[in-house]
mmCIF file of C-alpha atoms and ligand atoms in Angstrom:
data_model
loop_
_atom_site.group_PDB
_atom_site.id
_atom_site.type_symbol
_atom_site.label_atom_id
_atom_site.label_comp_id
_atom_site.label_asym_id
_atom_site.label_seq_id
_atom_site.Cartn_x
_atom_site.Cartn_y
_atom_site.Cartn_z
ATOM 1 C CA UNK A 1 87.508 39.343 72.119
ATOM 2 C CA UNK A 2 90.003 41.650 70.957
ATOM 3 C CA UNK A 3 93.374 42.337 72.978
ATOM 4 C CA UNK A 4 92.297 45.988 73.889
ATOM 5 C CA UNK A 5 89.262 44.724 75.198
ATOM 6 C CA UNK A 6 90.363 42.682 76.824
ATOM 7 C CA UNK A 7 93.389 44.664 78.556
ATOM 8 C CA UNK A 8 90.109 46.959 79.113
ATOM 9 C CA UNK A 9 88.352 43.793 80.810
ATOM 10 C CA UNK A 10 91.643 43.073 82.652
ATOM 11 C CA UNK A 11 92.393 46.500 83.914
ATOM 12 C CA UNK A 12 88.259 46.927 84.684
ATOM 13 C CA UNK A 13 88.805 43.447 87.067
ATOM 14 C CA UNK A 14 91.940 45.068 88.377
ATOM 15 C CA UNK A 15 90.635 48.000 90.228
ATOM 16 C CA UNK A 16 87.447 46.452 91.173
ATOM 17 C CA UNK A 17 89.939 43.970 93.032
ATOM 18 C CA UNK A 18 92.633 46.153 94.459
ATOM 19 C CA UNK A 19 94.011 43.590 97.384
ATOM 20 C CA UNK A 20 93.617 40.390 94.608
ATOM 21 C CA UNK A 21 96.704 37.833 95.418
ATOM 22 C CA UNK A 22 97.352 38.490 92.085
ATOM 23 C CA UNK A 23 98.967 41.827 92.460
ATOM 24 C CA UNK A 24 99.944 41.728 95.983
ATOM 25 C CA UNK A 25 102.432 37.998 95.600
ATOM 26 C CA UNK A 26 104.916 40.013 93.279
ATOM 27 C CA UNK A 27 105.895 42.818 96.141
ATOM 28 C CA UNK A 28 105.787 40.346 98.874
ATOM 29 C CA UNK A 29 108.092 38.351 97.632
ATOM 30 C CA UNK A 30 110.477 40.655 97.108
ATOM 31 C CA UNK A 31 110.231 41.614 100.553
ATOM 32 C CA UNK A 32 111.001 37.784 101.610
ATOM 33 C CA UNK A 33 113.977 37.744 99.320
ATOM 34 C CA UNK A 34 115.308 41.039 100.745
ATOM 35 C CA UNK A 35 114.543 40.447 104.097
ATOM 36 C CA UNK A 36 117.508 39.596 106.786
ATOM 37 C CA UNK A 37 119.357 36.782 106.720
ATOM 38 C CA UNK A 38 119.559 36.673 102.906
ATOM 39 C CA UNK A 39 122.114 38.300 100.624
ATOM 40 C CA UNK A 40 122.026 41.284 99.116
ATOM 41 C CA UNK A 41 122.434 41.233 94.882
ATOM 42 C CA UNK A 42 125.535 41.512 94.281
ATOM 43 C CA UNK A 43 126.468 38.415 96.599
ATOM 44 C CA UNK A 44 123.754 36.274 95.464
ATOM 45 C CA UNK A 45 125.155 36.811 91.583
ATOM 46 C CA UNK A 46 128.773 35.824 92.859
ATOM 47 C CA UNK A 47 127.263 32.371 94.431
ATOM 48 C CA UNK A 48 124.906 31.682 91.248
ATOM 49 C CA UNK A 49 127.966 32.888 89.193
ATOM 50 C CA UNK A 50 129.941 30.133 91.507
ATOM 51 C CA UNK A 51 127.101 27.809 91.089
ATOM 52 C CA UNK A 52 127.058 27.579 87.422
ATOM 53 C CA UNK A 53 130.686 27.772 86.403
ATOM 54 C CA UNK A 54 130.407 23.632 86.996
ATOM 55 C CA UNK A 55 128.808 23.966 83.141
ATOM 56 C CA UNK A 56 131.354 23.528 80.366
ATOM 57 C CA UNK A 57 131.786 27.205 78.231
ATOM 58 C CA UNK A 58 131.538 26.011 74.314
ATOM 59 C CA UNK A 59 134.564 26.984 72.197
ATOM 60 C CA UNK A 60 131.941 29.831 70.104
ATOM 61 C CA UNK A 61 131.294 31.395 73.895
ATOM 62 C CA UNK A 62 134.590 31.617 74.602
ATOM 63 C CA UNK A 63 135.349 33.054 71.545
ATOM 64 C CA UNK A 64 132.929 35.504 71.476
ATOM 65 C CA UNK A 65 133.540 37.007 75.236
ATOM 66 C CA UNK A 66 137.175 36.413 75.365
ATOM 67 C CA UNK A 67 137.715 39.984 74.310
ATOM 68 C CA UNK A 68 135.598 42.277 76.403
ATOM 69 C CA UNK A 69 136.332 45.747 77.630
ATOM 70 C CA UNK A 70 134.440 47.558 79.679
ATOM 71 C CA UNK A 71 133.001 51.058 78.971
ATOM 72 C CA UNK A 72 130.783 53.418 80.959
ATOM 73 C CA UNK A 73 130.477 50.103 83.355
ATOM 74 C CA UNK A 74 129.146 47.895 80.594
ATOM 75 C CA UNK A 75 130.905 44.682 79.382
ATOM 76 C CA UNK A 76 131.781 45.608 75.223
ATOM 77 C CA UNK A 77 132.620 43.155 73.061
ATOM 78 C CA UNK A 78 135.555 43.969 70.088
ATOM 79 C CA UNK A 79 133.063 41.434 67.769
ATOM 80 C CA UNK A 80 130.513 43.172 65.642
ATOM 81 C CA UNK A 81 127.233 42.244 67.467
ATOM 82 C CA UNK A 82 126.306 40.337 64.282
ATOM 83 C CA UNK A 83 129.172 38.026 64.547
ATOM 84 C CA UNK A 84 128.790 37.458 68.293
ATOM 85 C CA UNK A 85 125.097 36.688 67.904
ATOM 86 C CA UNK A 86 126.322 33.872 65.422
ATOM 87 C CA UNK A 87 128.640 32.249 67.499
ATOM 88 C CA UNK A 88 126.482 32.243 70.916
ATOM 89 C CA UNK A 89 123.621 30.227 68.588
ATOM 90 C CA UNK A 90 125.641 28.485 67.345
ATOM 91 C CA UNK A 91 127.117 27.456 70.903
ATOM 92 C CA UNK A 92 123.761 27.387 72.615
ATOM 93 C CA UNK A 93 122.344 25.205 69.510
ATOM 94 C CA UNK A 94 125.019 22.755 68.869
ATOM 95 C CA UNK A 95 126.685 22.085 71.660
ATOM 96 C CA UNK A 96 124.149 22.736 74.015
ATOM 97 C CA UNK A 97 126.439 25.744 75.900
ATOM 98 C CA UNK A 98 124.054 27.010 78.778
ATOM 99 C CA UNK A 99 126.684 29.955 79.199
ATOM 100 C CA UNK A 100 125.741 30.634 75.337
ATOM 101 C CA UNK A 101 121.498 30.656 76.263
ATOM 102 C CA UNK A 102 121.961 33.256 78.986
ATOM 103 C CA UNK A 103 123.841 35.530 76.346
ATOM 104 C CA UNK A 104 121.439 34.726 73.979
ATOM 105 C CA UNK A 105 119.012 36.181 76.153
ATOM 106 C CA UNK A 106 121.110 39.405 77.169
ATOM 107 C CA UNK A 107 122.018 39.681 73.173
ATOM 108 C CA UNK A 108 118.322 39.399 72.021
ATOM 109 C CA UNK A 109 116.586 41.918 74.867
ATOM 110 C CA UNK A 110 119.246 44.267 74.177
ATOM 111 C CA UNK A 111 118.519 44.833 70.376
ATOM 112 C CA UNK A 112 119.293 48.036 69.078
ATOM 113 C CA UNK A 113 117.229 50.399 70.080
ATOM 114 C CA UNK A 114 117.589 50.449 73.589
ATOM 115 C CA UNK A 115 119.070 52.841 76.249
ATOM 116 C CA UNK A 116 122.286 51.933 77.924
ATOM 117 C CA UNK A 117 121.934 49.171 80.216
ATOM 118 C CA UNK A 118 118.044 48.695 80.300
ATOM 119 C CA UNK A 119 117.114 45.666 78.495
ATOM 120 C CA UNK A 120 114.383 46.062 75.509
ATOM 121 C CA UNK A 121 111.224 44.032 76.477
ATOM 122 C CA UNK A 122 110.416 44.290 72.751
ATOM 123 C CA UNK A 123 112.676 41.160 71.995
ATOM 124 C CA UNK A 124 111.022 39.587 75.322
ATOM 125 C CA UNK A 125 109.279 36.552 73.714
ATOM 126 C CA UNK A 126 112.077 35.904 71.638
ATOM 127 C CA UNK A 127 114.541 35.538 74.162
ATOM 128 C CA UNK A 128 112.780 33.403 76.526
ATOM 129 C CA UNK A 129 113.026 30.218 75.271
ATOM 130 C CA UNK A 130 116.674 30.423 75.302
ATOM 131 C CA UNK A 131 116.436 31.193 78.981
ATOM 132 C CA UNK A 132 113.754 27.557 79.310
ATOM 133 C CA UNK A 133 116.380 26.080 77.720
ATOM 134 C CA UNK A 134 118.671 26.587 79.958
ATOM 135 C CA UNK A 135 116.957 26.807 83.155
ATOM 136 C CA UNK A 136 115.696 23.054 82.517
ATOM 137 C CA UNK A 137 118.899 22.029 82.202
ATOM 138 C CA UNK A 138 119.802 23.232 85.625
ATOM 139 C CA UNK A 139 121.274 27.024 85.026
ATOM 140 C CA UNK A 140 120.685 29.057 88.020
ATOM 141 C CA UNK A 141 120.926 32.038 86.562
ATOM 142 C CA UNK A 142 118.616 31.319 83.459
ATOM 143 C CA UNK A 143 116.470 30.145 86.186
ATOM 144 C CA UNK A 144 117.043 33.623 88.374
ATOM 145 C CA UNK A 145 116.548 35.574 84.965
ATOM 146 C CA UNK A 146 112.957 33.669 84.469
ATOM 147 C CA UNK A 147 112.075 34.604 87.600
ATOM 148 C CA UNK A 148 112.916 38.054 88.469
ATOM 149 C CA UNK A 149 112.837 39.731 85.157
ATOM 150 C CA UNK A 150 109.889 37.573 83.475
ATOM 151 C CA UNK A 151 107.606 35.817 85.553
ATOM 152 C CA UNK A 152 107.797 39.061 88.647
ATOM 153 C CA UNK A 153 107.136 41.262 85.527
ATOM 154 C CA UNK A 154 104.305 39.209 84.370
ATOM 155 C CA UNK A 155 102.723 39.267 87.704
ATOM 156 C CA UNK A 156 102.856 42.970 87.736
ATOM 157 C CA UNK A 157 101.098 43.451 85.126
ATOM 158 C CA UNK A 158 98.060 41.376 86.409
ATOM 159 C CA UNK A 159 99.319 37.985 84.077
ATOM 160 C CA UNK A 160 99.960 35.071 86.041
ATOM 161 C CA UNK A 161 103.092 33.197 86.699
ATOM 162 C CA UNK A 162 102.853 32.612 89.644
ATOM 163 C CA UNK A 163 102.856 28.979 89.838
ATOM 164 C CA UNK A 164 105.548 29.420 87.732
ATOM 165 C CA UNK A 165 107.702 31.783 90.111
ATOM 166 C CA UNK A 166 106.981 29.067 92.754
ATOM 167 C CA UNK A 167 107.960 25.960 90.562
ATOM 168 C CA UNK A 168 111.184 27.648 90.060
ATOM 169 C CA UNK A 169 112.399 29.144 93.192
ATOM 170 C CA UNK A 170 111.487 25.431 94.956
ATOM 171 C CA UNK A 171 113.889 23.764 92.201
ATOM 172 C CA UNK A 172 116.664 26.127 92.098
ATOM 173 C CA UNK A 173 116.447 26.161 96.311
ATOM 174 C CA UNK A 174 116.354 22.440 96.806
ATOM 175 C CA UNK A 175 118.901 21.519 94.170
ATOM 176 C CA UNK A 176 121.709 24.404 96.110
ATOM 177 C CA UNK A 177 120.531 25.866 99.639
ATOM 178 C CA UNK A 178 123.224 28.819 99.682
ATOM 179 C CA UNK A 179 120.219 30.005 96.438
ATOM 180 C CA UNK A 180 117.836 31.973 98.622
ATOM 181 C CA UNK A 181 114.255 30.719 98.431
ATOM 182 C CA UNK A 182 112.282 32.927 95.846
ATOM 183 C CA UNK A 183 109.071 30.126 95.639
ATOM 184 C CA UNK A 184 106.067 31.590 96.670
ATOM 185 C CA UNK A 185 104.597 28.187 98.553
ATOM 186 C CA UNK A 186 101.512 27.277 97.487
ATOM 187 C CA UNK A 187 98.082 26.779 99.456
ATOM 188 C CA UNK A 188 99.141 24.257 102.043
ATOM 189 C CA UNK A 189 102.222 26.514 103.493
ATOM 190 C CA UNK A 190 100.088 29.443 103.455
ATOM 191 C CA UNK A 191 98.527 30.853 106.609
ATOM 192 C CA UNK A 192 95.359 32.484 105.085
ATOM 193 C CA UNK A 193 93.605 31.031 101.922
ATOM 194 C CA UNK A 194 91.994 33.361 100.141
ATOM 195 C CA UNK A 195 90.077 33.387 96.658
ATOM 196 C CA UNK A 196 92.918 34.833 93.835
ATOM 197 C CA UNK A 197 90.208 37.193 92.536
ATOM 198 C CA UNK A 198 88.342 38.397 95.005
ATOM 199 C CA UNK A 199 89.861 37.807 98.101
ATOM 200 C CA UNK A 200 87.080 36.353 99.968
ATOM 201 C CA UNK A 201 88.641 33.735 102.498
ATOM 202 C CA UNK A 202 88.021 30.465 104.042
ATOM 203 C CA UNK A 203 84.667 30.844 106.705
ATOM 204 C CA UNK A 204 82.641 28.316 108.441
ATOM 205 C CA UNK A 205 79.723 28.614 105.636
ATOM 206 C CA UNK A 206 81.993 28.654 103.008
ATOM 207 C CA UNK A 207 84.726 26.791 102.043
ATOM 208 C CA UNK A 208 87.399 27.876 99.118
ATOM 209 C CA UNK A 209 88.117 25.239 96.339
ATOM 210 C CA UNK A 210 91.337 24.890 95.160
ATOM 211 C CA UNK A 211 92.620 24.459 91.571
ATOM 212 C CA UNK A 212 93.373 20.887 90.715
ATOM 213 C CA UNK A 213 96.368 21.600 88.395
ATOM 214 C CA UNK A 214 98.575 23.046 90.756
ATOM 215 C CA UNK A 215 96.908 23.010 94.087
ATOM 216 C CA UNK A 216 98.247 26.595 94.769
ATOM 217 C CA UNK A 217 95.538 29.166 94.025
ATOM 218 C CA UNK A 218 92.198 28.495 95.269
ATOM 219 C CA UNK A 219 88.598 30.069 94.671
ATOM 220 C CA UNK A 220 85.558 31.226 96.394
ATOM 221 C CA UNK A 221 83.255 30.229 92.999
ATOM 222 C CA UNK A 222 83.539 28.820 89.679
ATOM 223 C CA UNK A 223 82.647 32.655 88.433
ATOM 224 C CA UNK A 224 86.321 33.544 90.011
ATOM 225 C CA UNK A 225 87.605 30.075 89.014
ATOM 226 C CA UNK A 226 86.430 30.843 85.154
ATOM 227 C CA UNK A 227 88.320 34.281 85.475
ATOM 228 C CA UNK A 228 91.375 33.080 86.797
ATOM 229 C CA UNK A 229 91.487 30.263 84.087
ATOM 230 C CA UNK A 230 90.141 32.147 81.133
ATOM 231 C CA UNK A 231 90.787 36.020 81.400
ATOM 232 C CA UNK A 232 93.874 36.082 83.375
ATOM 233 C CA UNK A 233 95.100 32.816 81.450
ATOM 234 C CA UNK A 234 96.282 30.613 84.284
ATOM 235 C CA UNK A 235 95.289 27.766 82.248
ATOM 236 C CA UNK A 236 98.494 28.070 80.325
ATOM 237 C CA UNK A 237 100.714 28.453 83.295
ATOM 238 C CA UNK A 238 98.902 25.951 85.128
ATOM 239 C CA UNK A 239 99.209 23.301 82.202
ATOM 240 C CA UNK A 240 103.038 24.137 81.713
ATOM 241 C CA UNK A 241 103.413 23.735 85.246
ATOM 242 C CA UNK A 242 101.863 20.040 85.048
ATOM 243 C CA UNK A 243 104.676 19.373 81.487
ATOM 244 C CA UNK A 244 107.188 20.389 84.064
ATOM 245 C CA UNK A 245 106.128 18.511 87.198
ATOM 246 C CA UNK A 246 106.283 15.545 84.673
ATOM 247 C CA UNK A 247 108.726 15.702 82.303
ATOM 248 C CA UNK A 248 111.504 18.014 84.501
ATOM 249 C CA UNK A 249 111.379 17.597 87.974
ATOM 250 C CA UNK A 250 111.783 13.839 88.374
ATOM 251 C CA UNK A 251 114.990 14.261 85.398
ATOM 252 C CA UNK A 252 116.328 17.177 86.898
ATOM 253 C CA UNK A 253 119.820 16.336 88.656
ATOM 254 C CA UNK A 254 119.822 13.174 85.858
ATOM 255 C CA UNK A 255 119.670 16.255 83.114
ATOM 256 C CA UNK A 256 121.927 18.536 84.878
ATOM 257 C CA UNK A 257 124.671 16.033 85.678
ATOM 258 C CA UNK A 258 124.534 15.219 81.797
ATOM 259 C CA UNK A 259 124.989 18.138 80.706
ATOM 260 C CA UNK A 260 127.661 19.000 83.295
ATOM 261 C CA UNK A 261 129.467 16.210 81.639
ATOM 262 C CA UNK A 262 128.783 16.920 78.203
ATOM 263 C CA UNK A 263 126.722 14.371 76.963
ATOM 264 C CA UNK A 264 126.464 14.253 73.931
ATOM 265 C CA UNK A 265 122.621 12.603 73.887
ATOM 266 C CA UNK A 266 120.333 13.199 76.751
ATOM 267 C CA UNK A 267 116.917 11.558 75.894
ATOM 268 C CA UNK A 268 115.240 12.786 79.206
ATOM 269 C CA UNK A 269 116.233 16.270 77.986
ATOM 270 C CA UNK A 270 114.958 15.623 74.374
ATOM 271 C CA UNK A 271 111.405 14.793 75.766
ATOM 272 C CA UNK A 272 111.086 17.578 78.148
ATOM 273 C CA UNK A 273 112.223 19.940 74.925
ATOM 274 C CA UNK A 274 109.976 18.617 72.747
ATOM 275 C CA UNK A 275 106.928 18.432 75.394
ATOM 276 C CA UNK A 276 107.604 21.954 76.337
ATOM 277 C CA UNK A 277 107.490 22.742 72.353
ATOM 278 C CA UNK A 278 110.775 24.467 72.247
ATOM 279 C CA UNK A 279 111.304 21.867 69.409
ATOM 280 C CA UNK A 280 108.198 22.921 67.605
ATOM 281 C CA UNK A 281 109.250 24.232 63.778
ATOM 282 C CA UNK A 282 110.019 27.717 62.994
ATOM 283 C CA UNK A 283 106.577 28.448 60.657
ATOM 284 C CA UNK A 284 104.456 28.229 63.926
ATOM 285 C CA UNK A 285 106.004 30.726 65.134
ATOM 286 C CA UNK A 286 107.684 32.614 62.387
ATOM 287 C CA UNK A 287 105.452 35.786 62.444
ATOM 288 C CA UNK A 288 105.923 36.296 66.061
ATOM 289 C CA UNK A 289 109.779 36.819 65.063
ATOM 290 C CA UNK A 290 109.707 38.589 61.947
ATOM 291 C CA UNK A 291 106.789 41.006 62.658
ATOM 292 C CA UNK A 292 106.029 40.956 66.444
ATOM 293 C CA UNK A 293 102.266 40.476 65.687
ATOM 294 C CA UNK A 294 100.215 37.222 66.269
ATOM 295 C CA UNK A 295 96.978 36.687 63.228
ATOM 296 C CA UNK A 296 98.465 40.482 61.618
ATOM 297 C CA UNK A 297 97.969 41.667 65.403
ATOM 298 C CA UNK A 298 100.652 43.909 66.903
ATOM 299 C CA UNK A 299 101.694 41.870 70.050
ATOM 300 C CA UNK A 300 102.630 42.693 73.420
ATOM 301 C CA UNK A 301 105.701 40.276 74.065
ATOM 302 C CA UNK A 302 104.540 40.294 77.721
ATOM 303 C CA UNK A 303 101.891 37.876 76.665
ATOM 304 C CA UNK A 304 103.963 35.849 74.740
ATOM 305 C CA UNK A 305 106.724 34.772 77.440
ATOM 306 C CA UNK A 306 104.235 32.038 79.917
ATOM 307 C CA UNK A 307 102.700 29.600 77.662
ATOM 308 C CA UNK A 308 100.031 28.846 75.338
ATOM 309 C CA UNK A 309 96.769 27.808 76.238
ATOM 310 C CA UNK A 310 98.027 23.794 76.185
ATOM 311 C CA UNK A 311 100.730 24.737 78.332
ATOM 312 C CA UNK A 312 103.519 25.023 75.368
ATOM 313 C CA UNK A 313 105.490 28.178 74.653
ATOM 314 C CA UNK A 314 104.875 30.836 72.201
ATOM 315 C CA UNK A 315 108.212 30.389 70.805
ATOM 316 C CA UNK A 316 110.435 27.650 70.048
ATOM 317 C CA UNK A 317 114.188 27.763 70.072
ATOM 318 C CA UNK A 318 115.637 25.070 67.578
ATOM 319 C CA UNK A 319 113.444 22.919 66.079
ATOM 320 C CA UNK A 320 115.260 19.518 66.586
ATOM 321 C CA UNK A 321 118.809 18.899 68.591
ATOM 322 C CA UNK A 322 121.655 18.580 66.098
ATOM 323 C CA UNK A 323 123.236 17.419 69.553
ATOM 324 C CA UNK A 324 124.447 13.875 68.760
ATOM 325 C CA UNK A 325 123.758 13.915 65.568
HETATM 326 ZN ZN1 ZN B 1 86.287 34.689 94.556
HETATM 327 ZN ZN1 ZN B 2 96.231 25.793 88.627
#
């Protein structure tokens, strides 16, 4: 099926569903986070800021935000942008800097093109797997970044991350509790279970099924279950959530703490990398970055920044750790 079709498809499924959990977890959310009790935005980014100065800064990050200035209320930098860009890699690659991935990020969705302080979602798919990278090594604000200005975004736009949004917010919440709870709790802390796609909900003739790879969305039929999986691709989600509940969850404070320190070799980090296929090699990927098209197709990078359909990402970020070596 070709993308516009299936956007078509998509957008078709869309209206016919108006009240689909889909579309409504993204808004309520946001009402959770921004109801009382929690701060507002400016005081959560001064406690994640807090949070995360623990990581050491690598000598290139220093060096290439040392001398900022700020203009029109945005943060300048006296290096050319080309130099910069060279010495956050080359932080965030060698040595590992997490300070260096969340620039990378910033750096990359800028581009060039953009207007003032609006990031460009062309350079979307590019920049998130700096931003895995250093959410899985405990970053709260990678981890923040993922969530509110990918995974929100993707669920928007009728693409699932939810699962995603939920892993997240539980690990960044449990690890500090001053970080307000963005998970979305999945089916058992929910008061009403209702079918992702059509909204039908539990009754005494019929009971809802729920989706054995995450246990959080559940469906009336397999007809909504083959939707959900296929057409809105929760399958990829749902299969990076399982590399994660594996591979990250049981290594996070063991990863963190290492990198905190500055080890030098972290194997439980190396497996999670290279299970997640951020260490997959640059020719897999290497249209996606010069052209922005997948098979000569023009790409929307919104579809590129969850997974692929065995739960991998899209786009790598260095092929293997020079870290220790
Ligand atoms: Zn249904
Ligand atoms: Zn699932």
């Amino acid at each position: 099926m070709g993308r516009k079709q299936k956007l078509r498809q998509e957008r078709k499924i869309k209206n016919k569903n108006p009240t689909s959990a889909v579309i409504t977890t993204a808004p309520e959310a946001t009402v959770e986070v921004a109801s009382e009790g929690v701060p507002s935005e400016a005081a959560m980014t001064a406690i994640v800021v807090e949070v995360d100065s623990v990581f050491p800064k690598s000598d290139e990050y220093v060096q290439a935000t040392v001398d900022t200035q700020i203009i029109n209320g945005n943060e300048h930098y006296k290096l050319r942008p080309s130099e910069q860009y060279a010495l956050i890699k080359q932080g965030a690659t060698e040595h590992g800097c997490v300070h260096s991935m969340l620039l990378m990020d910033k750096l990359l969705r800028k581009g060039s093109t953009t207007t003032e302080g609006h990031y460009n979602p062309m350079y979307m798919h590019l920049a998130h797997p700096w931003l895995l990278e250093g959410a899985i090594r405990g970053n709260f604000r990678c981890i923040m970044t993922l969530i509110g200005e990918y995974y929100f975004d993707h669920a928007e736009l009728n693409r699932n991350a939810d699962v995603l949004i939920d892993y997240w917010g539980k690990i960044a919440h449990n690890a500090n509790s001053r970080l307000p709870n963005l998970a979305l709790n999945g089916l058992k802390d929910r008061l009403v279970r209702t079918c992702v796609i059509c909204s039908k909900t539990d009754t005494n003739t019929s009971t809802l099924k729920q989706c054995i790879g995450c246990s959080f969305h559940c469906y009336c039929s397999e007809t909504c279950q083959t939707t959900h999986w296929k057409d809105r691709k929760h399958r990829n989600e749902c299969k990076q959530l399982r590399i994660l509940n594996k591979y990250h969850k049981p290594y996070f404070n063991e990863i963190r703490d290492a990198v905190i320190r500055g080890d030098k070799e972290i194997p439980s980090l190396e497996k999670l990398r290279y299970k997640l296929g951020l260490t997959r090699p640059l020719e897999d990927y290497q249209e996606l970055i010069d052209y922005n098209t997948h098979d000569g197709k023009l790409i929307n990078p919104k579809d590129y920044v969850v997974a692929r359909e065995d739960g991998t990402v899209w786009v790598g970020s260095f092929p293997s750790s020079p870290i220790g070596t």
